[in-house]
PDB file of C-alpha atoms in Angstrom:
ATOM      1  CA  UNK A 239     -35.137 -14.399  13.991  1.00  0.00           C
ATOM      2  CA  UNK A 240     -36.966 -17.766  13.812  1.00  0.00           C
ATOM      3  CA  UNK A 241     -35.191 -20.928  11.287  1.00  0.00           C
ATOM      4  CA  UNK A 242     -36.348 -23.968  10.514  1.00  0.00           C
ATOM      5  CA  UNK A 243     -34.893 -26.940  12.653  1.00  0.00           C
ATOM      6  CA  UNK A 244     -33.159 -29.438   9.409  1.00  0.00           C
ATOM      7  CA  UNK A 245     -30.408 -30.571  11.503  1.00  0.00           C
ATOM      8  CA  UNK A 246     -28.430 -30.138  14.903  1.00  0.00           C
ATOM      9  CA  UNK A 247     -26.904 -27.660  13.695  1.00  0.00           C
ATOM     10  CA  UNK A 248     -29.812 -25.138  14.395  1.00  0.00           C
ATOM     11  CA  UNK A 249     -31.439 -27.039  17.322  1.00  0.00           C
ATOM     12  CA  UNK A 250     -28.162 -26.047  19.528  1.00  0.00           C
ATOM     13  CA  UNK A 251     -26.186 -23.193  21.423  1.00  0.00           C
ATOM     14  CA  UNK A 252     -24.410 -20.679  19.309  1.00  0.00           C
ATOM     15  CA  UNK A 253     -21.544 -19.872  21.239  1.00  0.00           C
ATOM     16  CA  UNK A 254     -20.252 -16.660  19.743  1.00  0.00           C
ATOM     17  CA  UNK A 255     -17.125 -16.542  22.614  1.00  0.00           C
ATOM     18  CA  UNK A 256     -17.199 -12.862  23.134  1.00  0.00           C
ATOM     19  CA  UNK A 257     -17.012 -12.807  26.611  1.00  0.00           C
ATOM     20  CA  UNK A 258     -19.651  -9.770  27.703  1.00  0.00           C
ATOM     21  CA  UNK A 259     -18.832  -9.404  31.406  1.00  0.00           C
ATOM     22  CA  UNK A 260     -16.109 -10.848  34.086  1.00  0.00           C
ATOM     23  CA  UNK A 261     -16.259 -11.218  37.263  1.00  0.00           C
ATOM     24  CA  UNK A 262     -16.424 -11.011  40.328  1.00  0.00           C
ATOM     25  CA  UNK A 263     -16.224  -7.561  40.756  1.00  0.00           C
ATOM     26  CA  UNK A 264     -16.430  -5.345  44.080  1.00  0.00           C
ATOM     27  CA  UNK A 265     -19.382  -4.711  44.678  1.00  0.00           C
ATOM     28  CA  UNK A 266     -22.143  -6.652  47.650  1.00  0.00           C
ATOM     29  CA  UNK A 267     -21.227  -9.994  48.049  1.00  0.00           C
ATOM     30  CA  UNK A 268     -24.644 -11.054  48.950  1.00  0.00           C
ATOM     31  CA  UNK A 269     -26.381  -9.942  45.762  1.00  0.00           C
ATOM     32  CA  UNK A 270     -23.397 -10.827  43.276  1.00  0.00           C
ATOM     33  CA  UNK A 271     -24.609 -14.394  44.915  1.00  0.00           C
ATOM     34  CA  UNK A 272     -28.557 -14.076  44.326  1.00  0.00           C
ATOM     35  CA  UNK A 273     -27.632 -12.642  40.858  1.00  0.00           C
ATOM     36  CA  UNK A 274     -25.717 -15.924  39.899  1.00  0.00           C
ATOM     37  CA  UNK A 275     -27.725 -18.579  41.421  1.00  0.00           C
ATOM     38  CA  UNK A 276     -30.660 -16.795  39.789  1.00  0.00           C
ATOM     39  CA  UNK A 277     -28.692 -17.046  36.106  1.00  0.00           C
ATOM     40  CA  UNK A 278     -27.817 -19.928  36.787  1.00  0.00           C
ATOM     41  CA  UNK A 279     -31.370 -21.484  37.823  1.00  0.00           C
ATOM     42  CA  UNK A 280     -32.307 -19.917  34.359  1.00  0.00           C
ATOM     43  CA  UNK A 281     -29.964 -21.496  32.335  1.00  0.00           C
ATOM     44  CA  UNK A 282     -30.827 -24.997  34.389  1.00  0.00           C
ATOM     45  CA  UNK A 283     -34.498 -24.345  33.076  1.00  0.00           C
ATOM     46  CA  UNK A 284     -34.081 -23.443  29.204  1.00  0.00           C
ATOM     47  CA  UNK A 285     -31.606 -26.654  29.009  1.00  0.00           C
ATOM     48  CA  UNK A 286     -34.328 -28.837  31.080  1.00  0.00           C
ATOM     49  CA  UNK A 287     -37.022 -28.082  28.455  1.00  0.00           C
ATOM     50  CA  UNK A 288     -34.960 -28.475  25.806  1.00  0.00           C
ATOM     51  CA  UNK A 289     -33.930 -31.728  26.681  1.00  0.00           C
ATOM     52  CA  UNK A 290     -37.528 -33.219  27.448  1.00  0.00           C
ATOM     53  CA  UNK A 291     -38.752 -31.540  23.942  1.00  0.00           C
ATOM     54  CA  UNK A 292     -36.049 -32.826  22.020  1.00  0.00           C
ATOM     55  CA  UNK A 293     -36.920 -36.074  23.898  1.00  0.00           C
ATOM     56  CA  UNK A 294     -40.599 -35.765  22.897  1.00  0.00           C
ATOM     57  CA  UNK A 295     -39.698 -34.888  19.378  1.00  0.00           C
ATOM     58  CA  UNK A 296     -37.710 -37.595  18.896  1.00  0.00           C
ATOM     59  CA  UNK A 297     -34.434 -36.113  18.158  1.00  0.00           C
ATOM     60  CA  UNK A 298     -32.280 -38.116  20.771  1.00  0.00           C
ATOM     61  CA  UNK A 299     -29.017 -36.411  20.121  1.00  0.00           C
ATOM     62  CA  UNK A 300     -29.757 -32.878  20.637  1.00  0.00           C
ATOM     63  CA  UNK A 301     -31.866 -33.859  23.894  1.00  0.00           C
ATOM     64  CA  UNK A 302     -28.621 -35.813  25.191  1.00  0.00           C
ATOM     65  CA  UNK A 303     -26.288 -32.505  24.680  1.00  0.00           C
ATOM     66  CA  UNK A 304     -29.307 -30.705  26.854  1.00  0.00           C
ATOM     67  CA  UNK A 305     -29.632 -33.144  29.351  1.00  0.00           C
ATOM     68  CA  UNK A 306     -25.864 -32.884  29.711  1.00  0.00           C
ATOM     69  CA  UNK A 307     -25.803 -28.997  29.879  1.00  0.00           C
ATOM     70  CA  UNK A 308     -28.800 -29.632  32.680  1.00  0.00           C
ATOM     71  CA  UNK A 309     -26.541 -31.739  34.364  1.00  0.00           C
ATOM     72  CA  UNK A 310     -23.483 -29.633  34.386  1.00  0.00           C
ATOM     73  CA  UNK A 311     -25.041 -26.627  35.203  1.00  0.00           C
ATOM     74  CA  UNK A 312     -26.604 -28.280  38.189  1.00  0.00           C
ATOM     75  CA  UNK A 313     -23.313 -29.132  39.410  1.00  0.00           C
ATOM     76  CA  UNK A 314     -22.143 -25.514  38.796  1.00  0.00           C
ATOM     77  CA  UNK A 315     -25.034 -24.461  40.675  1.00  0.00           C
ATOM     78  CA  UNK A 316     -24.285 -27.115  44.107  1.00  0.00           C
ATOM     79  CA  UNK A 317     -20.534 -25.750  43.467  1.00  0.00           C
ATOM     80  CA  UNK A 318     -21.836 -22.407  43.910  1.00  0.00           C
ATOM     81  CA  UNK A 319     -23.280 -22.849  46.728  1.00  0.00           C
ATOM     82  CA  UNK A 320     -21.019 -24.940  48.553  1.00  0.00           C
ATOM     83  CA  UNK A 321     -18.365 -22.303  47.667  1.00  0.00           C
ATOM     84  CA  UNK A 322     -20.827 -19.648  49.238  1.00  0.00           C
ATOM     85  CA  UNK A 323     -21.672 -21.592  52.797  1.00  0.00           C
ATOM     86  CA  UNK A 324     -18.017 -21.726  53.362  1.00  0.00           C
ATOM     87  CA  UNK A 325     -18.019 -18.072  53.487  1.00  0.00           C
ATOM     88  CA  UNK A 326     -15.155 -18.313  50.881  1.00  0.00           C
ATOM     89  CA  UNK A 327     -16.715 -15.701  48.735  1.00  0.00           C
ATOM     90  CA  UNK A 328     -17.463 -16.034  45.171  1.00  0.00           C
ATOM     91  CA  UNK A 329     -15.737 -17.846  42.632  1.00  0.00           C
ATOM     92  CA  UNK A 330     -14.401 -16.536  39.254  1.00  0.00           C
ATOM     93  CA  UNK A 331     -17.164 -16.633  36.237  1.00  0.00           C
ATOM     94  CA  UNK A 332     -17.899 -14.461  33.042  1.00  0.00           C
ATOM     95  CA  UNK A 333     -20.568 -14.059  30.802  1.00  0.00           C
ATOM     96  CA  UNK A 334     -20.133 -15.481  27.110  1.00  0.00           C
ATOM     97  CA  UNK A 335     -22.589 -14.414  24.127  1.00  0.00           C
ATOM     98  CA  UNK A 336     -24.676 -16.631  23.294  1.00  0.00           C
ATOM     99  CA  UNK A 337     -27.639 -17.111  21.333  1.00  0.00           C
ATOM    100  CA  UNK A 338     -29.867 -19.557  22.721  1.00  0.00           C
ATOM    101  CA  UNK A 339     -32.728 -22.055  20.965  1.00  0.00           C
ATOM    102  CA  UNK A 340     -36.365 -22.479  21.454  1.00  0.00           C
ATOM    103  CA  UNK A 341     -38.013 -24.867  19.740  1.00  0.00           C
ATOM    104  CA  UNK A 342     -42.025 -23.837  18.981  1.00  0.00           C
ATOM    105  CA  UNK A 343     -44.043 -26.597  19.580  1.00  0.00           C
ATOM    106  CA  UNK A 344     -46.539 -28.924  21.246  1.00  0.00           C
ATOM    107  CA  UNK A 345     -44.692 -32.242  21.740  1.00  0.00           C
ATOM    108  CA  UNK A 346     -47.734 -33.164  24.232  1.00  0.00           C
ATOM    109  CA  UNK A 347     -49.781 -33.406  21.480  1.00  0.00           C
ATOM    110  CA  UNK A 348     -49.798 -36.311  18.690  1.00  0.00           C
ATOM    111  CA  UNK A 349     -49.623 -35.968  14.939  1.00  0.00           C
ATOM    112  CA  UNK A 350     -53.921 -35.940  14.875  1.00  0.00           C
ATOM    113  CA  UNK A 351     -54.808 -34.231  17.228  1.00  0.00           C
ATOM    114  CA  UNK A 352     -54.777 -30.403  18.274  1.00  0.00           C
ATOM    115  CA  UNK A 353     -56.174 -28.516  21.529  1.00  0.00           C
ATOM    116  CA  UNK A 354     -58.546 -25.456  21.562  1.00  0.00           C
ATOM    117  CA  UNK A 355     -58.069 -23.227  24.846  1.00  0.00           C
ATOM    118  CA  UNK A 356     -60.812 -20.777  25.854  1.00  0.00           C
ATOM    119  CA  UNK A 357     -59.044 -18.411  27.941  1.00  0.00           C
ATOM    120  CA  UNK A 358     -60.984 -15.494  28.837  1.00  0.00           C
ATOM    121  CA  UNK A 359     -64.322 -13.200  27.724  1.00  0.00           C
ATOM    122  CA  UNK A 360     -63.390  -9.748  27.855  1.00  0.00           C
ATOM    123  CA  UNK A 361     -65.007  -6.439  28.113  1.00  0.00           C
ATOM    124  CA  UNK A 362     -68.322  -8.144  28.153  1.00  0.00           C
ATOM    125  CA  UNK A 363     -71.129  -5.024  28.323  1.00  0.00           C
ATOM    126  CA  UNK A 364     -73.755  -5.849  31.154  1.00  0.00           C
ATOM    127  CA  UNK A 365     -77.024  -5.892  30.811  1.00  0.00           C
ATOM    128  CA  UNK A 366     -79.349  -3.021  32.249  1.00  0.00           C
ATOM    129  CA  UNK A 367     -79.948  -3.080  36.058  1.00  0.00           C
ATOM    130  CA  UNK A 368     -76.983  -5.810  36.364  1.00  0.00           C
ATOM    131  CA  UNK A 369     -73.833  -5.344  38.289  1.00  0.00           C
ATOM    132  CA  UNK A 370     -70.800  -7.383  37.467  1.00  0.00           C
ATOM    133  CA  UNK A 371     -71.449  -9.944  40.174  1.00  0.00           C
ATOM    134  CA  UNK A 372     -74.471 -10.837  38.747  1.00  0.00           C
ATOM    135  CA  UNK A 373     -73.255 -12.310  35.593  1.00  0.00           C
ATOM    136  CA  UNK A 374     -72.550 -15.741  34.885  1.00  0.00           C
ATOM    137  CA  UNK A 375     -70.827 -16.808  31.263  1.00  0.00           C
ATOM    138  CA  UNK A 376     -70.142 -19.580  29.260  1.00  0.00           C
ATOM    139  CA  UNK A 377     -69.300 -20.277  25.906  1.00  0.00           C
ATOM    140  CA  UNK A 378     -69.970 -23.274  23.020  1.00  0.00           C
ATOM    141  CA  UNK A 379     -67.530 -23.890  20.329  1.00  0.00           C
ATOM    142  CA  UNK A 380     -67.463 -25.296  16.710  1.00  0.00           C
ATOM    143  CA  UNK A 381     -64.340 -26.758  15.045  1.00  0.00           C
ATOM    144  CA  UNK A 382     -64.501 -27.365  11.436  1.00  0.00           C
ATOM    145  CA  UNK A 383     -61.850 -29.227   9.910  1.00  0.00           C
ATOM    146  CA  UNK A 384     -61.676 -31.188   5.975  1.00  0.00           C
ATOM    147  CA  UNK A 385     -65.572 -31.166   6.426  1.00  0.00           C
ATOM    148  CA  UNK A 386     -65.429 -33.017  10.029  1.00  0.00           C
ATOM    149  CA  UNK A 387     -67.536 -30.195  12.567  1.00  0.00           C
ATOM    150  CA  UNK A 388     -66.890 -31.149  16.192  1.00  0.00           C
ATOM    151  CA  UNK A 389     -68.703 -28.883  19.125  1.00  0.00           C
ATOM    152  CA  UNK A 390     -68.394 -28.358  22.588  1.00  0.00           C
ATOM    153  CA  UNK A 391     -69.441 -26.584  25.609  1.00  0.00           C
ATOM    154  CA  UNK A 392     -67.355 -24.867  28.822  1.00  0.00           C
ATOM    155  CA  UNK A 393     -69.031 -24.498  32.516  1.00  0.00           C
ATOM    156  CA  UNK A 394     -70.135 -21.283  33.276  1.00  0.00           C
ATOM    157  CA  UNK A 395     -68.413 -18.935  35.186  1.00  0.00           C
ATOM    158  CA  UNK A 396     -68.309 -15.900  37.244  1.00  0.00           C
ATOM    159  CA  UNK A 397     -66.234 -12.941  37.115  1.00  0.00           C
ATOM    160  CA  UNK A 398     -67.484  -9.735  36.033  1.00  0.00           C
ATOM    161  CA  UNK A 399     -66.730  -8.135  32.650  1.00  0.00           C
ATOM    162  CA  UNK A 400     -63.764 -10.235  32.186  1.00  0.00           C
ATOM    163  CA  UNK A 401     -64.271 -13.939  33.252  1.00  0.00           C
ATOM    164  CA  UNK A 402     -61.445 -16.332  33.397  1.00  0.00           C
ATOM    165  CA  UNK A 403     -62.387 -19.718  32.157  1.00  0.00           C
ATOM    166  CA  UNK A 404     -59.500 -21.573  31.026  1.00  0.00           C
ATOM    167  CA  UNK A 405     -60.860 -24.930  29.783  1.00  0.00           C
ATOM    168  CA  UNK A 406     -58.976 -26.949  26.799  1.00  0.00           C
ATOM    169  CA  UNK A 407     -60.699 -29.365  24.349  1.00  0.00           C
ATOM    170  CA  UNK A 408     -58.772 -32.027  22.437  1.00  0.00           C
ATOM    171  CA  UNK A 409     -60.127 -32.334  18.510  1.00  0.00           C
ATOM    172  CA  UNK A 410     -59.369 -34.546  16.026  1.00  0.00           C
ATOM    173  CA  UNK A 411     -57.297 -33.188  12.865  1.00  0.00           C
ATOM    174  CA  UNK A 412     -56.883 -35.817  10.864  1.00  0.00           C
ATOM    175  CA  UNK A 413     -54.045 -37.095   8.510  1.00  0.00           C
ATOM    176  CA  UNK A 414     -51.365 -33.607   8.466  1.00  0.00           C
ATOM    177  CA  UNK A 415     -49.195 -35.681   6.153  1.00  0.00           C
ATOM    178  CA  UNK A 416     -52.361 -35.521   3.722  1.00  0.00           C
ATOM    179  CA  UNK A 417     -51.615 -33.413   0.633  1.00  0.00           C
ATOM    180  CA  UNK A 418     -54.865 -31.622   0.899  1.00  0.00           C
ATOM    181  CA  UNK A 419     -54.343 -30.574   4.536  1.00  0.00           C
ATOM    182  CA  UNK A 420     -52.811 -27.250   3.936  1.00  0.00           C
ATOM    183  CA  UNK A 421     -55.704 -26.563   2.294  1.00  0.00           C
ATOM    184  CA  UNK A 422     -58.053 -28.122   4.656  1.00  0.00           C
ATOM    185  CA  UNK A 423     -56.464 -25.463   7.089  1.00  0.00           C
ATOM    186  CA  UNK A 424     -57.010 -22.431   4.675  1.00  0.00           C
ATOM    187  CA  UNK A 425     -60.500 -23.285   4.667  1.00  0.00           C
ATOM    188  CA  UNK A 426     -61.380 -24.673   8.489  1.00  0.00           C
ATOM    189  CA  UNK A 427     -61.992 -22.110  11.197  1.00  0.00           C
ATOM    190  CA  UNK A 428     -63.332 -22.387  15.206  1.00  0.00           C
ATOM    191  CA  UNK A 429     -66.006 -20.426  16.143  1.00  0.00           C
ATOM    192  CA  UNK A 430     -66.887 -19.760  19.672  1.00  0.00           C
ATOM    193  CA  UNK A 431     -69.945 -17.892  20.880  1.00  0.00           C
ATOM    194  CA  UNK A 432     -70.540 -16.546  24.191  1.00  0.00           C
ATOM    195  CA  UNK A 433     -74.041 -16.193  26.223  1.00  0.00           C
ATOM    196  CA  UNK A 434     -74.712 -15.206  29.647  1.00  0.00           C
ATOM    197  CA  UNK A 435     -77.370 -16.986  31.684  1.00  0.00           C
ATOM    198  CA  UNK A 436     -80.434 -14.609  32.048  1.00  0.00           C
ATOM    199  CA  UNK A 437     -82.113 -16.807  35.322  1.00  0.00           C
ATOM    200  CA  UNK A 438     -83.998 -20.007  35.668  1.00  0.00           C
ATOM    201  CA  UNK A 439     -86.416 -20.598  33.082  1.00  0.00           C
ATOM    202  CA  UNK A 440     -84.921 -18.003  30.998  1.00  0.00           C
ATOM    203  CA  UNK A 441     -83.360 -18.478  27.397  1.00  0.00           C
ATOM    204  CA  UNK A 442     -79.298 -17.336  27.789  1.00  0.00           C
ATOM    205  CA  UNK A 443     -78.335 -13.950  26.346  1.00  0.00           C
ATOM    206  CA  UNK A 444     -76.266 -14.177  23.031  1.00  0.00           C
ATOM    207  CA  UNK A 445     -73.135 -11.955  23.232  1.00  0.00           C
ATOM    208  CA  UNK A 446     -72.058 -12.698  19.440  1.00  0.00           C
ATOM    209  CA  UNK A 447     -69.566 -15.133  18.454  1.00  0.00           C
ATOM    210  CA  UNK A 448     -66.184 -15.045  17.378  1.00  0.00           C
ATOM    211  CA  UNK A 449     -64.054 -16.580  14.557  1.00  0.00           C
ATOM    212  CA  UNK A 450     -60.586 -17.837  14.518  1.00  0.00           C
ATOM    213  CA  UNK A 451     -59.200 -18.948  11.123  1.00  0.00           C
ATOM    214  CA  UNK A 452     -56.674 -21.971  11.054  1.00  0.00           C
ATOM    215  CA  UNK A 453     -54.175 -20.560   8.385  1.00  0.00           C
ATOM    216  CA  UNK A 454     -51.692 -19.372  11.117  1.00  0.00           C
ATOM    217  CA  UNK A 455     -50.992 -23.248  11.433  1.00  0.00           C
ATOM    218  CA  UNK A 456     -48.957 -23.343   8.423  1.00  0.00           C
ATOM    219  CA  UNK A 457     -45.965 -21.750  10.579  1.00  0.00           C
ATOM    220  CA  UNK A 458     -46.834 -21.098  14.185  1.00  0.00           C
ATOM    221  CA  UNK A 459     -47.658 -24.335  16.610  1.00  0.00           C
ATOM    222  CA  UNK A 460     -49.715 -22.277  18.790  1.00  0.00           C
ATOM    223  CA  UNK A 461     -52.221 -19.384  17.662  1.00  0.00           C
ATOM    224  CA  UNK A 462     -52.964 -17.011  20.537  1.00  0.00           C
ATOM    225  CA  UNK A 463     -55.566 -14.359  19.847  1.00  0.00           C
ATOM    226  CA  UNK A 464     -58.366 -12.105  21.592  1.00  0.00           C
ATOM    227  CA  UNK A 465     -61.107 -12.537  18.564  1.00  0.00           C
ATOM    228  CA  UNK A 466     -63.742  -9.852  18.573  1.00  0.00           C
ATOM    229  CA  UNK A 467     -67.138 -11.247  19.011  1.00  0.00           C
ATOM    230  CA  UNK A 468     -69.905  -9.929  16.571  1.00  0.00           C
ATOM    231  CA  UNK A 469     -73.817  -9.808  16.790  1.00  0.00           C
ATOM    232  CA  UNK A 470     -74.686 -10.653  13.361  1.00  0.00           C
ATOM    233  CA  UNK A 471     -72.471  -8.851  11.239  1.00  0.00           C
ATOM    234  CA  UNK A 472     -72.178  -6.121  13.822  1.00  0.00           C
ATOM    235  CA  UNK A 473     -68.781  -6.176  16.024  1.00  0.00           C
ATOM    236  CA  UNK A 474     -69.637  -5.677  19.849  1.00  0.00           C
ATOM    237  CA  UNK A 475     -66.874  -4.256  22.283  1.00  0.00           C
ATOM    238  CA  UNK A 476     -66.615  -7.945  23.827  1.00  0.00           C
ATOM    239  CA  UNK A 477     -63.548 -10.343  23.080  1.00  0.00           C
ATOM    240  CA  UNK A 478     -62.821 -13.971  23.564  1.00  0.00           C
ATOM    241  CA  UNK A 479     -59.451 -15.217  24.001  1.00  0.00           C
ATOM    242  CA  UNK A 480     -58.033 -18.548  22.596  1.00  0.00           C
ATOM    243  CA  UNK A 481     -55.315 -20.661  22.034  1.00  0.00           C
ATOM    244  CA  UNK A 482     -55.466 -23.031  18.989  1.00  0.00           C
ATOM    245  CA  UNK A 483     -52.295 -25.438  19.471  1.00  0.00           C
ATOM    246  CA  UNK A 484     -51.147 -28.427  17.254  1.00  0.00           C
ATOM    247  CA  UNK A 485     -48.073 -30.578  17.611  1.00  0.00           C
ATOM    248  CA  UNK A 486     -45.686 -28.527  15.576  1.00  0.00           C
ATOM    249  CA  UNK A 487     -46.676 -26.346  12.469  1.00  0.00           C
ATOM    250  CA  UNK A 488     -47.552 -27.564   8.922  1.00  0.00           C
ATOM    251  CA  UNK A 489     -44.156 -26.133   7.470  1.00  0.00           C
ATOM    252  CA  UNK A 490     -42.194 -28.216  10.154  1.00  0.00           C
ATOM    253  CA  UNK A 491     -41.019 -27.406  13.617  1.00  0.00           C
ATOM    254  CA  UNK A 492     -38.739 -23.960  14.111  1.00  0.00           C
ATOM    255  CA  UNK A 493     -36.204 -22.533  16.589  1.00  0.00           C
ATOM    256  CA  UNK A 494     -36.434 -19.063  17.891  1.00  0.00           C
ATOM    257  CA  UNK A 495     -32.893 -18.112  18.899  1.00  0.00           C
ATOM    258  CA  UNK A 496     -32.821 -15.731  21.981  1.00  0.00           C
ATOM    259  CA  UNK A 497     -29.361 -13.896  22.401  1.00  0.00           C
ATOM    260  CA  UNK A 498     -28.776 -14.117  26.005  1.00  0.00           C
ATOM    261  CA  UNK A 499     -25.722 -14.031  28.414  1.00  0.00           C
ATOM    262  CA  UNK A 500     -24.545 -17.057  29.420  1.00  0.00           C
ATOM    263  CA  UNK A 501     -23.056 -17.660  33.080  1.00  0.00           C
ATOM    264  CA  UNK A 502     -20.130 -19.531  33.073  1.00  0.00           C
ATOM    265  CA  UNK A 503     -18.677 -20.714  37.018  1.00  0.00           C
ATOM    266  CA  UNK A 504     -14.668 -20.507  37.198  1.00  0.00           C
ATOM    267  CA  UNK A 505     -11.365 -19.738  35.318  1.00  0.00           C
ATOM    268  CA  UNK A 506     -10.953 -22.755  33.180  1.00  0.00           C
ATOM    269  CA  UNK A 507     -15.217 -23.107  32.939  1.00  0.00           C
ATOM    270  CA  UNK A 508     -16.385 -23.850  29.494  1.00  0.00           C
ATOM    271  CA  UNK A 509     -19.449 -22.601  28.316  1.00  0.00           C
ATOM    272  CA  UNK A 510     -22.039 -24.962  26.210  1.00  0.00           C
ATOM    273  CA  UNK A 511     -20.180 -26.691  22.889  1.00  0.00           C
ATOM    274  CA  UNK A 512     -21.741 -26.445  19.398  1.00  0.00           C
ATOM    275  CA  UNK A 513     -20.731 -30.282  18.759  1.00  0.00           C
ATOM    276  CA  UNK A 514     -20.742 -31.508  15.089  1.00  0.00           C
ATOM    277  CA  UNK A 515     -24.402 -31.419  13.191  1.00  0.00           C
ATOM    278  CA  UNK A 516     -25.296 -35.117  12.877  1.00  0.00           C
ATOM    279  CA  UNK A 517     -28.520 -36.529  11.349  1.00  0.00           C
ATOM    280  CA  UNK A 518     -31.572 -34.552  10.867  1.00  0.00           C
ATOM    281  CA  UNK A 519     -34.818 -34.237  13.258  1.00  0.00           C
ATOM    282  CA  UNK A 520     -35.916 -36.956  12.629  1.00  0.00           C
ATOM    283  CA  UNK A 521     -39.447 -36.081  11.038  1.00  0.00           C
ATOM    284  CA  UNK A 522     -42.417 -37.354   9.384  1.00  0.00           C
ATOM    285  CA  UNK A 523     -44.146 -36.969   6.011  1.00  0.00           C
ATOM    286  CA  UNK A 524     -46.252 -33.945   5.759  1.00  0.00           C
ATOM    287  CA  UNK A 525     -47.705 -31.616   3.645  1.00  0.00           C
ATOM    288  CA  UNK A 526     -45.531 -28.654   3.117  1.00  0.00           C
ATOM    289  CA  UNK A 527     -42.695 -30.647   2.145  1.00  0.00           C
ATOM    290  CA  UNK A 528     -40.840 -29.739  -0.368  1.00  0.00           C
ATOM    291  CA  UNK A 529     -40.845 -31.598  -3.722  1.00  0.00           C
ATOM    292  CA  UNK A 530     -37.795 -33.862  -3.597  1.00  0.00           C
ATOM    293  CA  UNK A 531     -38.656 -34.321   0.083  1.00  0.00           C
ATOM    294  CA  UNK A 532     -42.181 -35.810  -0.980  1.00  0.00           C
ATOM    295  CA  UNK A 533     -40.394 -38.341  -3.956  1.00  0.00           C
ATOM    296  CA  UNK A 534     -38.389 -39.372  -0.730  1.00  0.00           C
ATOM    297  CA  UNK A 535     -41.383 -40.157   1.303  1.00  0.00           C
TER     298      UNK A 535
END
């Protein structure tokens, strides 16, 4: 289930306290170890992003409890491992429920700006006589946006059928707190088209071209898709894949809880506190917002 991040509340562990699993149990010493450091490496990752997001974002309170966390599991992790090299076995720990949050967005992106990713062609059908190595790809994209159409160009690339080519573009969205923006995202759209190069002095091959529309924005930061590419109004076998990312979506930036098992080292060990919501994220005007929210703007 995905909510809306309002306040701390949302943007933090829930600790449910049901503890799933005890431990140590018998069992191989040597892999009860690997299977804990491993957890606990995890759990050292999803509270280091959280904290540098948080950080990113803005919200200084929630990326202080997660830089915390980071800090104590780190310890939990050298304690673990100490423990270990002494040959003193392996300390106490349990599993508590918990049901983790990840916040969707693009805090390396600004306010105006968003990033178009061409990933990959796909399936592309090769011309008669060619074999795969022979074909070299590269694709030219248009971003329209509130009437504002900026292009660009990739390299070309080799790589049979399916070419990687993994080059990002920064574009210009304009004013998001705009009241005419969700609209301006109904209505804009990329569209990239793929050729092939045919051989010096020869006009490139059209594949078709693809079209991505922009309304996904409105509650996803990042639009991933494999668009079909069509030859007029024909669609060909061939895809292009491409990431469309803005800073968070039009509707506001949202958690995506993940219920997980969360190590916790020793008898008296504490797992992650759900501290008191304070203020909320702190956030911008934009459109989306609800009435009252606007009047406060």
């Amino acid at each position: 289930p995905t909510e809306r991040v309002l306040s701390r509340q949302n943007t933090l562990p829930h600790m449910n306290g049901d503890v799933i699993d005890m431990g140590p149990s018998s069992g191989d010493t040597e892999e009860m170890y690997t299977q804990l450091v491993k957890d606990l490496e995890h759990q050292i990752e999803l509270c280091k992003n959280n904290a540098q997001t948080f950080q990113k974002l803005g919200d200084l309170s929630s990326a202080k409890h997660y830089a915390q966390q980071f800090q104590n599991q780190g310890k939990d992790l050298a304690n673990l491992k100490g423990i270990y090299k002494q040959k003193k076995g392996i300390p106490p720990y349990r599993y508590e429920g918990c049901r983790f949050p990840i916040l969707k967005c693009c805090p390396d992106l600004s306010d105006r700006e968003a990033e178009i990713v061409v990933v990959r062609c796909l399936n592309i059908p090769l011309p008669q006589g060619w074999k795969p190595e022979d074909l070299k790809v590269y694709a030219t994209w248009e971003f329209t946006i509130q009437d504002k159409v900026q292009k660009g160009q990739t390299k070309s690339y080799k790589g049979g059928i399916n070419p990687d080519i993994f080059e990002q573009f920064k574009v210009d969205i304009g004013d998001r707190s705009a009241r005419s923006f969700i609209r301006a995202i109904k209505r804009g759209s990329l569209k990239v088209t793929v050729f092939y190069e045919r051989g010096f002095l020869k006009k490139p091959g059209e594949l078709g071209t693809a079209t991505v529309k922009l309304t996904d924005w409105e509650n996803l930061a990042e639009v991933h898709e494999a668009a079909p590419l069509l030859d007029g109004r024909k669609q060909t076998p061939t895809r292009v894949e491409v990431k469309l990312r803005i800073r968070e979506p039009v509707g506001g930036a949202q958690c995506e809880f993940t219920d997980m098992k969360w190590l916790v080292l020793g008898k008296t060990g504490r797992a992650p506190a759900n501290p008191q919501p304070s203020l909320s994220v702190p956030k911008k005007g934009r459109a989306g917002a609800s009435p009252n929210q606007r009047r406060r703007q």
